[in-house]
Coordinates of C-alpha atoms and ligand atoms in Angstrom, one line a residue:
M1351 CA 0.2 0.0 -0.6
P1352 CA 1.4 3.5 -1.3
E1353 CA 1.7 6.4 1.8
F1354 CA 0.7 9.6 1.7
S1355 CA 3.6 11.9 2.5
F1356 CA 4.3 13.2 6.1
T1357 CA 5.8 16.4 4.2
P1358 CA 3.7 19.7 4.7
R1359 CA 2.9 21.4 0.8
S1360 CA 1.4 24.7 0.7
V1361 CA -2.1 24.3 -0.1
P1362 CA -4.7 26.8 -1.7
R1363 CA -6.6 28.1 2.1
V1364 CA -9.9 27.1 2.0
E1365 CA -13.0 28.6 3.7
T1366 CA -16.8 27.6 3.2
P1367 CA -19.9 27.0 5.0
F1368 CA -18.0 23.6 5.7
R1369 CA -14.3 23.0 5.3
R1370 CA -11.4 25.4 6.0
I1371 CA -7.8 25.0 5.4
V1372 CA -5.9 27.7 7.2
T1373 CA -2.7 25.6 6.7
D1374 CA -0.4 23.4 5.3
L1375 CA -1.3 19.9 5.1
P1376 CA -0.4 17.7 6.5
A1377 CA -0.3 20.6 9.3
P1378 CA 3.2 20.8 10.3
A1379 CA 2.6 20.9 14.3
S1380 CA 0.8 17.3 13.9
L1381 CA 4.3 16.5 13.0
P1382 CA 5.2 15.1 16.1
I1383 CA 2.7 13.3 16.6
L1384 CA 2.8 11.1 13.7
E1385 CA 5.9 10.6 14.5
R1386 CA 5.1 8.7 18.0
L1387 CA 2.7 7.0 15.7
H1388 CA 5.3 6.0 13.5
A1389 CA 7.9 5.3 16.4
C1390 CA 5.5 2.7 18.6
E1391 CA 2.6 1.2 16.4
P1392 CA 3.7 -0.7 13.5
V1393 CA 4.2 -0.5 10.1
A1394 CA -0.1 -1.9 9.4
M1395 CA -1.1 1.1 11.1
R1396 CA 0.1 3.3 8.3
G1397 CA -1.4 3.9 4.6
Q1398 CA -4.1 6.5 6.1
P1399 CA -4.4 10.4 4.7
P1400 CA -2.4 11.9 8.0
V1401 CA -5.0 13.6 9.5
V1402 CA -4.6 13.9 13.0
W1403 CA -8.0 14.4 14.3
H1404 CA -8.6 16.3 17.1
R1405 CA -12.8 16.7 17.5
A1406 CA -15.6 15.3 15.0
D1407 CA -19.0 16.7 14.8
G1408 CA -21.9 15.6 13.4
F1409 CA -20.6 15.5 9.5
Q1410 CA -17.1 17.4 10.2
V1411 CA -13.6 16.8 11.8
Y1412 CA -11.6 19.2 13.0
D1413 CA -8.1 19.3 13.6
A1414 CA -6.6 21.2 16.4
W1415 CA -5.0 23.8 14.3
G1416 CA -8.0 25.1 12.6
N1417 CA -8.9 22.9 9.6
Q1418 CA -12.0 21.7 9.2
W1419 CA -13.0 18.5 6.6
V1420 CA -16.2 17.7 5.9
D1421 CA -16.3 14.2 6.8
W1422 CA -16.5 11.4 3.6
S1423 CA -15.8 8.3 5.3
S1424 CA -17.6 8.5 9.2
G1425 CA -14.5 7.2 10.6
V1426 CA -14.9 4.3 8.0
L1427 CA -18.5 4.0 8.0
I1428 CA -18.8 4.1 12.0
A1429 CA -20.6 7.4 12.4
N1430 CA -24.2 6.5 10.6
A1431 CA -26.4 9.3 13.8
G1432 CA -22.9 11.5 13.7
H1433 CA -20.0 12.4 15.0
G1434 CA -19.8 13.5 18.7
R1435 CA -23.5 13.3 19.1
R1436 CA -25.1 15.3 22.5
E1437 CA -27.5 12.2 23.0
I1438 CA -25.0 9.4 22.6
V1439 CA -22.5 11.6 24.6
D1440 CA -25.1 11.8 27.9
A1441 CA -26.1 8.5 27.3
I1442 CA -21.9 7.8 27.4
S1443 CA -21.8 9.8 30.9
A1444 CA -24.5 8.6 32.4
Q1445 CA -23.3 4.9 32.1
A1446 CA -20.4 5.9 33.3
S1447 CA -21.0 7.2 36.1
A1448 CA -23.6 4.8 37.2
H1449 CA -20.3 2.9 38.4
L1450 CA -21.3 -0.4 36.2
L1451 CA -18.2 0.1 33.2
T1452 CA -17.7 -3.7 32.9
N1453 CA -20.1 -6.6 33.7
Y1454 CA -18.3 -10.4 32.1
C1455 CA -21.5 -12.1 30.7
F1456 CA -23.2 -11.2 34.4
P1457 CA -26.3 -9.8 34.0
S1458 CA -27.8 -6.2 33.0
E1459 CA -30.2 -4.4 32.6
I1460 CA -29.0 -1.9 29.9
R1461 CA -28.0 -4.9 27.5
A1462 CA -31.2 -6.1 28.3
R1463 CA -32.6 -3.4 27.1
L1464 CA -30.1 -3.2 23.9
V1465 CA -31.0 -7.1 22.4
E1466 CA -35.2 -6.1 23.2
K1467 CA -34.5 -3.6 20.9
L1468 CA -32.3 -5.1 18.1
V1469 CA -35.0 -7.3 18.2
A1470 CA -38.3 -4.9 17.8
I1471 CA -36.8 -3.3 15.2
L1472 CA -35.6 -6.7 12.9
P1473 CA -37.9 -8.3 11.1
A1474 CA -38.4 -12.5 11.7
P1475 CA -36.4 -14.9 12.2
L1476 CA -33.7 -12.4 13.3
K1477 CA -34.5 -12.5 17.1
K1478 CA -31.6 -13.8 18.9
V1479 CA -29.4 -11.0 19.7
F1480 CA -25.8 -12.0 20.3
L1481 CA -23.6 -8.5 21.7
L1482 CA -19.4 -8.9 20.4
T1483 CA -16.7 -5.7 20.2
T1484 CA -15.5 -5.8 16.7
G1485 CA -17.4 -7.0 12.9
S1486 CA -15.0 -10.0 12.9
E1487 CA -16.2 -11.3 16.1
T1488 CA -19.8 -11.8 14.4
V1489 CA -18.3 -13.7 10.7
E1490 CA -16.2 -15.8 13.3
T1491 CA -19.2 -16.9 15.1
A1492 CA -21.4 -16.9 11.9
I1493 CA -18.9 -19.5 10.0
K1494 CA -18.7 -21.2 14.4
L1495 CA -23.0 -21.5 13.6
C1496 CA -23.4 -22.5 10.0
R1497 CA -21.0 -25.1 11.2
M1498 CA -22.6 -26.2 13.9
H1499 CA -25.4 -26.0 12.0
G1500 CA -24.4 -27.9 9.0
V1501 CA -23.1 -30.6 11.1
K1502 CA -26.6 -31.1 12.8
S1503 CA -28.4 -30.9 10.2
G1504 CA -26.2 -32.5 7.8
G1505 CA -23.4 -34.2 9.5
R1506 CA -19.7 -33.5 9.2
S1507 CA -19.2 -33.6 5.9
K1508 CA -21.6 -30.3 5.4
N1509 CA -19.2 -27.8 6.5
V1510 CA -18.3 -25.0 3.4
I1511 CA -18.3 -21.7 4.0
V1512 CA -19.3 -20.1 0.5
S1513 CA -18.3 -15.9 0.5
F1514 CA -17.4 -14.1 -2.6
D1515 CA -15.0 -13.4 -4.6
K1516 CA -13.1 -9.5 -3.5
S1517 CA -15.6 -9.9 -0.4
F1518 CA -14.1 -8.4 2.6
H1519 CA -14.7 -9.6 6.4
G1520 CA -12.2 -8.5 8.9
R1521 CA -9.0 -9.3 9.6
T1522 CA -9.6 -12.6 12.2
L1523 CA -8.6 -15.7 10.8
G1524 CA -12.0 -17.0 10.1
A1525 CA -13.2 -13.9 8.5
Q1526 CA -9.4 -13.6 6.1
Q1527 CA -10.3 -17.1 4.7
A1528 CA -14.2 -16.3 4.1
G1529 CA -12.6 -12.7 2.4
G1530 CA -12.0 -13.2 -1.3
I1531 CA -9.2 -10.8 -1.2
P1532 CA -6.4 -13.5 -1.8
A1533 CA -3.7 -11.0 -1.1
L1534 CA -4.5 -11.0 2.2
K1535 CA -4.4 -14.6 2.7
E1536 CA -1.5 -15.4 1.3
W1537 CA -0.2 -15.2 5.8
I1538 CA -2.8 -17.9 6.2
V1539 CA -0.4 -20.8 4.6
N1540 CA -2.7 -23.7 5.9
L1541 CA -5.8 -22.6 4.0
D1542 CA -8.5 -24.4 5.5
A1543 CA -10.5 -26.2 2.0
G1544 CA -13.7 -26.2 3.5
F1545 CA -13.3 -22.1 2.5
V1546 CA -14.5 -21.4 -0.7
Q1547 CA -15.6 -18.5 -3.0
V1548 CA -17.2 -17.7 -6.2
P1549 CA -18.0 -14.4 -8.9
F1550 CA -20.1 -11.7 -6.9
P1551 CA -22.9 -10.5 -9.5
D1552 CA -20.9 -7.0 -9.2
G1553 CA -22.3 -6.5 -13.0
Y1554 CA -19.3 -4.6 -13.4
R1555 CA -16.4 -6.4 -13.0
T1556 CA -18.5 -9.7 -13.7
P1557 CA -20.9 -9.1 -16.3
D1558 CA -22.9 -12.2 -15.8
T1559 CA -24.9 -11.7 -12.8
S1560 CA -27.6 -15.2 -13.0
F1561 CA -27.8 -17.4 -10.4
S1562 CA -26.6 -20.0 -12.7
A1563 CA -23.2 -18.6 -12.4
F1564 CA -23.2 -19.1 -8.2
E1565 CA -24.3 -23.2 -9.1
R1566 CA -22.5 -23.0 -11.6
S1567 CA -18.5 -21.9 -9.8
L1568 CA -19.6 -24.8 -7.1
R1569 CA -20.3 -27.1 -10.0
E1570 CA -16.2 -26.2 -10.7
Q1571 CA -15.1 -26.2 -7.6
S1572 CA -16.4 -29.7 -6.8
I1573 CA -18.4 -28.6 -4.2
E1574 CA -21.8 -30.7 -3.9
P1575 CA -24.9 -28.1 -2.6
Q1576 CA -25.2 -31.0 0.4
N1577 CA -22.2 -30.1 1.9
V1578 CA -22.7 -26.3 2.1
A1579 CA -23.5 -25.4 5.7
G1580 CA -23.7 -21.9 5.4
V1581 CA -22.7 -18.8 2.7
M1582 CA -22.0 -15.6 3.0
L1583 CA -21.9 -12.5 1.7
E1584 CA -21.4 -8.5 2.7
T1585 CA -24.4 -6.8 1.9
Y1586 CA -22.8 -4.8 -0.4
Q1587 CA -19.0 -5.6 -1.7
G1588 CA -17.3 -3.6 0.6
G1589 CA -14.7 -2.6 -1.8
S1590 CA -17.2 -1.9 -4.4
A1591 CA -20.4 -0.3 -2.6
A1592 CA -21.6 -3.1 -5.3
F1593 CA -25.1 -4.9 -4.1
A1594 CA -25.9 -8.4 -6.1
P1595 CA -29.4 -8.2 -8.0
A1596 CA -32.4 -8.9 -6.1
S1597 CA -33.4 -11.5 -8.0
Y1598 CA -30.4 -13.5 -7.3
M1599 CA -30.1 -12.6 -3.8
R1600 CA -33.6 -14.0 -3.7
D1601 CA -33.0 -16.7 -5.5
L1602 CA -30.0 -17.8 -3.3
R1603 CA -32.3 -17.4 0.0
A1604 CA -34.2 -20.4 -2.1
W1605 CA -30.8 -22.0 -2.7
C1606 CA -29.8 -21.5 0.8
S1607 CA -33.3 -23.1 2.2
G1608 CA -34.2 -25.6 -0.5
H1609 CA -29.8 -27.4 0.9
K1610 CA -30.9 -26.5 4.3
A1611 CA -27.7 -24.2 3.8
L1612 CA -27.5 -20.4 6.0
L1613 CA -27.3 -16.9 4.3
V1614 CA -25.2 -14.8 6.3
C1615 CA -25.0 -11.4 5.8
D1616 CA -22.7 -9.5 6.5
E1617 CA -24.2 -5.8 7.4
V1618 CA -21.3 -4.1 9.2
Q1619 CA -21.2 -1.6 6.6
A1620 CA -24.8 -1.7 5.3
G1621 CA -27.0 -2.0 8.3
F1622 CA -28.1 0.8 10.1
G1623 CA -29.4 3.1 8.0
R1624 CA -26.1 3.4 5.5
T1625 CA -27.7 2.5 1.6
G1626 CA -30.8 3.9 2.6
K1627 CA -32.7 1.4 4.1
L1628 CA -32.3 0.2 8.5
W1629 CA -30.9 -2.9 7.2
G1630 CA -29.2 -3.2 3.3
F1631 CA -30.6 -6.5 2.4
E1632 CA -33.8 -4.7 2.2
H1633 CA -33.0 -3.8 -0.9
Y1634 CA -33.4 -7.4 -1.8
G1635 CA -37.1 -8.9 -0.1
M1636 CA -35.2 -10.8 1.8
V1637 CA -33.6 -11.8 5.6
P1638 CA -31.2 -13.9 5.8
D1639 CA -31.0 -15.8 8.8
L1640 CA -28.1 -14.6 10.2
A1641 CA -27.2 -11.1 9.8
L1642 CA -23.8 -9.3 11.4
F1643 CA -23.5 -5.8 12.6
G1644 CA -20.1 -3.8 13.8
K1645 CA -19.6 -0.1 12.7
G1646 CA -22.5 1.7 12.9
I1647 CA -24.8 0.0 15.6
S1648 CA -23.2 2.2 17.7
S1649 CA -22.6 5.6 16.1
S1650 CA -18.8 5.1 18.6
L1651 CA -17.6 2.9 20.8
P1652 CA -16.6 -0.5 20.5
L1653 CA -20.4 -2.9 19.8
A1654 CA -21.1 -5.8 16.7
A1655 CA -23.6 -7.6 17.4
V1656 CA -24.9 -11.6 15.5
A1657 CA -28.8 -11.3 14.9
G1658 CA -30.0 -15.0 14.4
R1659 CA -32.9 -17.3 14.2
A1660 CA -33.3 -18.0 17.8
D1661 CA -33.2 -22.0 16.7
V1662 CA -29.6 -21.2 15.1
M1663 CA -28.8 -19.0 17.6
D1664 CA -29.8 -21.3 20.5
L1665 CA -27.1 -24.3 18.8
P1666 CA -23.8 -24.0 21.6
P1667 CA -24.9 -25.0 25.0
A1668 CA -24.3 -22.4 27.8
G1669 CA -21.5 -20.8 28.4
S1670 CA -20.1 -22.1 24.6
M1671 CA -19.8 -18.9 22.7
T1672 CA -18.9 -16.1 25.0
S1673 CA -16.3 -12.2 24.6
T1674 CA -15.0 -11.1 27.6
H1675 CA -17.0 -7.8 26.8
T1676 CA -19.7 -8.9 25.4
G1677 CA -23.0 -6.1 26.3
N1678 CA -20.3 -3.5 28.0
P1679 CA -22.5 -1.5 29.3
V1680 CA -20.8 1.7 28.0
C1681 CA -21.0 0.5 25.0
C1682 CA -25.1 -0.7 25.2
A1683 CA -25.8 3.1 26.1
A1684 CA -23.7 4.1 23.3
A1685 CA -25.6 2.0 20.6
L1686 CA -28.9 1.9 21.9
A1687 CA -28.4 6.3 21.4
S1688 CA -27.1 6.0 18.5
I1689 CA -30.1 3.6 17.5
D1690 CA -32.9 5.8 18.9
L1691 CA -31.4 8.8 16.7
I1692 CA -31.1 6.9 13.4
L1693 CA -35.0 6.0 14.3
R1694 CA -36.4 9.0 15.3
E1695 CA -34.2 11.3 13.1
D1696 CA -35.2 8.7 9.9
L1697 CA -31.4 8.9 9.4
A1698 CA -32.0 5.6 6.9
G1699 CA -34.6 8.6 5.1
N1700 CA -31.8 11.6 5.1
S1701 CA -29.7 8.7 3.4
A1702 CA -31.8 7.9 0.2
R1703 CA -33.0 11.8 0.4
V1704 CA -29.3 13.4 0.2
G1705 CA -27.9 9.8 -1.5
A1706 CA -29.8 10.5 -4.5
V1707 CA -28.3 13.9 -4.6
L1708 CA -24.9 12.1 -4.3
H1709 CA -25.6 9.5 -6.8
Q1710 CA -26.9 12.0 -9.0
K1711 CA -23.8 14.1 -9.2
L1712 CA -21.2 11.4 -9.3
C1713 CA -23.2 10.1 -12.2
E1714 CA -23.2 13.3 -14.1
L1715 CA -19.2 13.3 -13.5
A1716 CA -18.9 9.7 -14.7
S1717 CA -20.6 11.0 -17.6
R1718 CA -17.8 13.0 -18.4
T1719 CA -14.8 12.4 -16.9
P1720 CA -13.3 9.3 -18.4
Q1721 CA -11.1 7.8 -15.9
I1722 CA -14.3 7.0 -14.0
G1723 CA -14.9 3.3 -15.1
H1724 CA -18.1 3.2 -12.8
V1725 CA -20.4 4.4 -10.1
D1726 CA -22.1 2.1 -7.9
G1727 CA -23.2 2.2 -3.9
K1728 CA -26.8 3.3 -2.7
G1729 CA -27.5 5.6 -0.1
L1730 CA -24.6 8.0 1.5
V1731 CA -22.4 4.5 0.4
A1732 CA -21.0 5.3 -3.1
G1733 CA -17.5 3.7 -4.9
L1734 CA -16.0 5.3 -7.4
V1735 CA -13.9 3.0 -9.9
C1736 CA -10.8 4.7 -11.5
V1737 CA -9.4 3.2 -14.6
T1738 CA -7.1 3.7 -17.8
P1739 CA -9.8 5.9 -20.3
G1740 CA -10.8 2.8 -22.3
T1741 CA -10.7 0.0 -20.5
K1742 CA -11.4 -1.3 -16.7
E1743 CA -8.0 -1.2 -15.8
P1744 CA -7.5 0.2 -12.3
D1745 CA -6.1 3.2 -11.7
A1746 CA -4.2 3.7 -8.3
A1747 CA -2.4 5.9 -8.4
L1748 CA -4.9 8.2 -10.1
A1749 CA -7.4 7.7 -7.4
W1750 CA -4.9 8.2 -4.3
D1751 CA -3.9 11.8 -6.1
V1752 CA -7.4 11.5 -5.6
V1753 CA -7.7 11.4 -2.5
R1754 CA -4.8 13.7 -1.6
R1755 CA -6.4 16.6 -3.3
S1756 CA -10.1 16.4 -2.0
V1757 CA -8.0 16.5 1.2
E1758 CA -6.2 19.1 0.8
K1759 CA -9.8 20.9 0.0
G1760 CA -11.6 20.0 2.8
V1761 CA -13.3 17.0 2.1
L1762 CA -12.2 13.8 4.5
M1763 CA -11.6 10.9 2.6
F1764 CA -9.9 7.6 3.6
S1765 CA -7.4 5.8 1.4
P1766 CA -8.9 4.0 -2.3
V1767 CA -9.9 0.7 -1.7
G1768 CA -10.8 -2.5 -3.7
Y1769 CA -9.7 -3.9 -7.2
G1770 CA -7.1 -3.0 -7.9
G1771 CA -7.0 -0.1 -5.0
A1772 CA -8.8 1.9 -7.0
T1773 CA -11.7 2.4 -6.1
L1774 CA -13.0 6.0 -4.0
K1775 CA -15.2 5.3 -1.1
I1776 CA -17.8 7.6 -0.7
C1777 CA -19.8 6.9 2.6
P1778 CA -20.2 10.1 5.0
P1779 CA -22.3 10.8 8.3
L1780 CA -26.3 10.3 7.9
V1781 CA -26.7 13.3 9.2
I1782 CA -24.9 15.4 5.7
T1783 CA -27.4 18.1 5.1
E1784 CA -28.0 18.4 0.9
A1785 CA -26.2 21.7 1.6
A1786 CA -22.8 20.2 2.5
M1787 CA -23.5 17.4 0.2
L1788 CA -22.6 19.6 -2.5
D1789 CA -20.6 21.9 -1.5
S1790 CA -18.2 19.0 -0.7
L1791 CA -18.8 17.2 -4.2
G1792 CA -18.0 20.9 -5.2
A1793 CA -14.6 20.0 -4.2
F1794 CA -14.1 16.6 -5.2
E1795 CA -15.0 17.6 -8.8
E1796 CA -12.1 19.9 -8.8
A1797 CA -9.7 17.1 -7.2
F1798 CA -10.5 14.8 -9.8
A1799 CA -10.3 16.8 -12.6
E1800 CA -6.6 18.5 -11.9
A1801 CA -6.0 14.4 -10.0
A1802 CA -6.6 13.3 -14.0
R1803 CA -4.9 16.4 -15.7
A1804 CA -1.9 15.7 -13.6
R1805 CA -1.5 12.6 -14.9
V1806 CA -1.7 13.1 -18.2
V1807 CA 0.4 14.9 -18.2
A1808 CA 3.2 12.3 -16.0
A1809 CA 2.1 9.8 -18.5
Ligands
LIG3327 C1 -18.2 -6.0 5.6 C2 -17.4 -6.3 7.4 N1 -17.1 -6.8 7.9 C3 -16.6 -6.8 8.6 C4 -15.7 -6.1 9.2 C5 -15.1 -6.2 10.3 O1 -15.2 -6.1 11.1 P1 -14.1 -4.5 12.5 O2 -12.8 -4.6 11.7 O3 -14.8 -4.3 13.6 O4 -13.4 -6.4 13.2 C6 -15.5 -4.9 8.2 C7 -14.4 -4.2 8.5 O5 -14.3 -3.5 7.7 C8 -16.1 -5.2 6.4 O6 -16.4 -3.9 6.2

């Protein structure tokens, strides 16, 4: 992965109602902090634009030196209800002041309130909830539940987990094997033969979006349907923001039911209003057997959840599916407050409305920009693929340059993701206004045009 330079550049000053850039970037005064991090953290923690966050409110992020960005990252899809929301801060403070900071798996009233809330807003059959801390843990749990269910319903050979090419489910051992990015699993060496991937029907990199391609791919890999314990997918692919066709997903739902395989939607990115609906799988008109949540569940503190069919969730006996920080009371307070804001302020609706503006503008930009190969996503998540004009060849250098220039104009993006590292992700907090979206899109369009011109000159 390339890195952004730590040498401050003189950049034009910016002053709009939403963005302010008043120093060179990276801010010279931030360099000692960046150097301390470099000295004490592993190299793997590098790779994002060197913006040292000081505080964040709503859809804006501030450093300590007077710069202010419109946040297009949501801190990697966390702050769905907005950064630093008063209601979330108050809930965290009240819980901390009540002197219950942890209680392991012992019961607490606030944990009861959160799982009850999730059960109330999730559709049947997702009526039992297990709380965890990270998205990767939810994926590991789903793998465990799929295999337990598979072995129970079809014997030990029913253990195959089918997932999708280019998918990302986290960085722990099982999650990486379920992932569909070969470079990320080279370190594993002894891959479990019970994890296989099939093409994701995104319609761009994989033009064949028919469900028969799923069955064909399993046949080609000599996987018998009766040996499949579960099929897991990101509701939209994080690397591209691509959704599968709804008809494909309904066929997949029927296939899983027919073969007693569990269907798992990893909603770690897609949940809690991100895509313009409360749950991403609503776009498909079907409900999975297990749904995995993280990131936007609390808009803040680390909390994650597996929701599922009661008969599946109850497979592990008492005491055999636990995690030290399950339902941490302070995290539960944050999640309850965040969910309340998302529902009360209809942030899924705002995501749909402002997202429609975002996607219309991006499609217009793409139609006049040959370096944009494709635009994907729904609601307030978009993926924009940078390519060599006239081809589908990813252009990572262009994508990185667009991110740097956007940040220098006061639009905070994380580094490019996805196939060839050339996809620009746009995912602001769901409280963003149309005015702020248009203001930041204007800056982004300038950044893109400048980067594309620089690329032509360099070539
Ligand atoms: C779809 C998806 N699943 C799982 C994960 C892993 O979550 P965590 O980083 O909290 O372990 C991520 C993280 O980016 C993700 O995007």
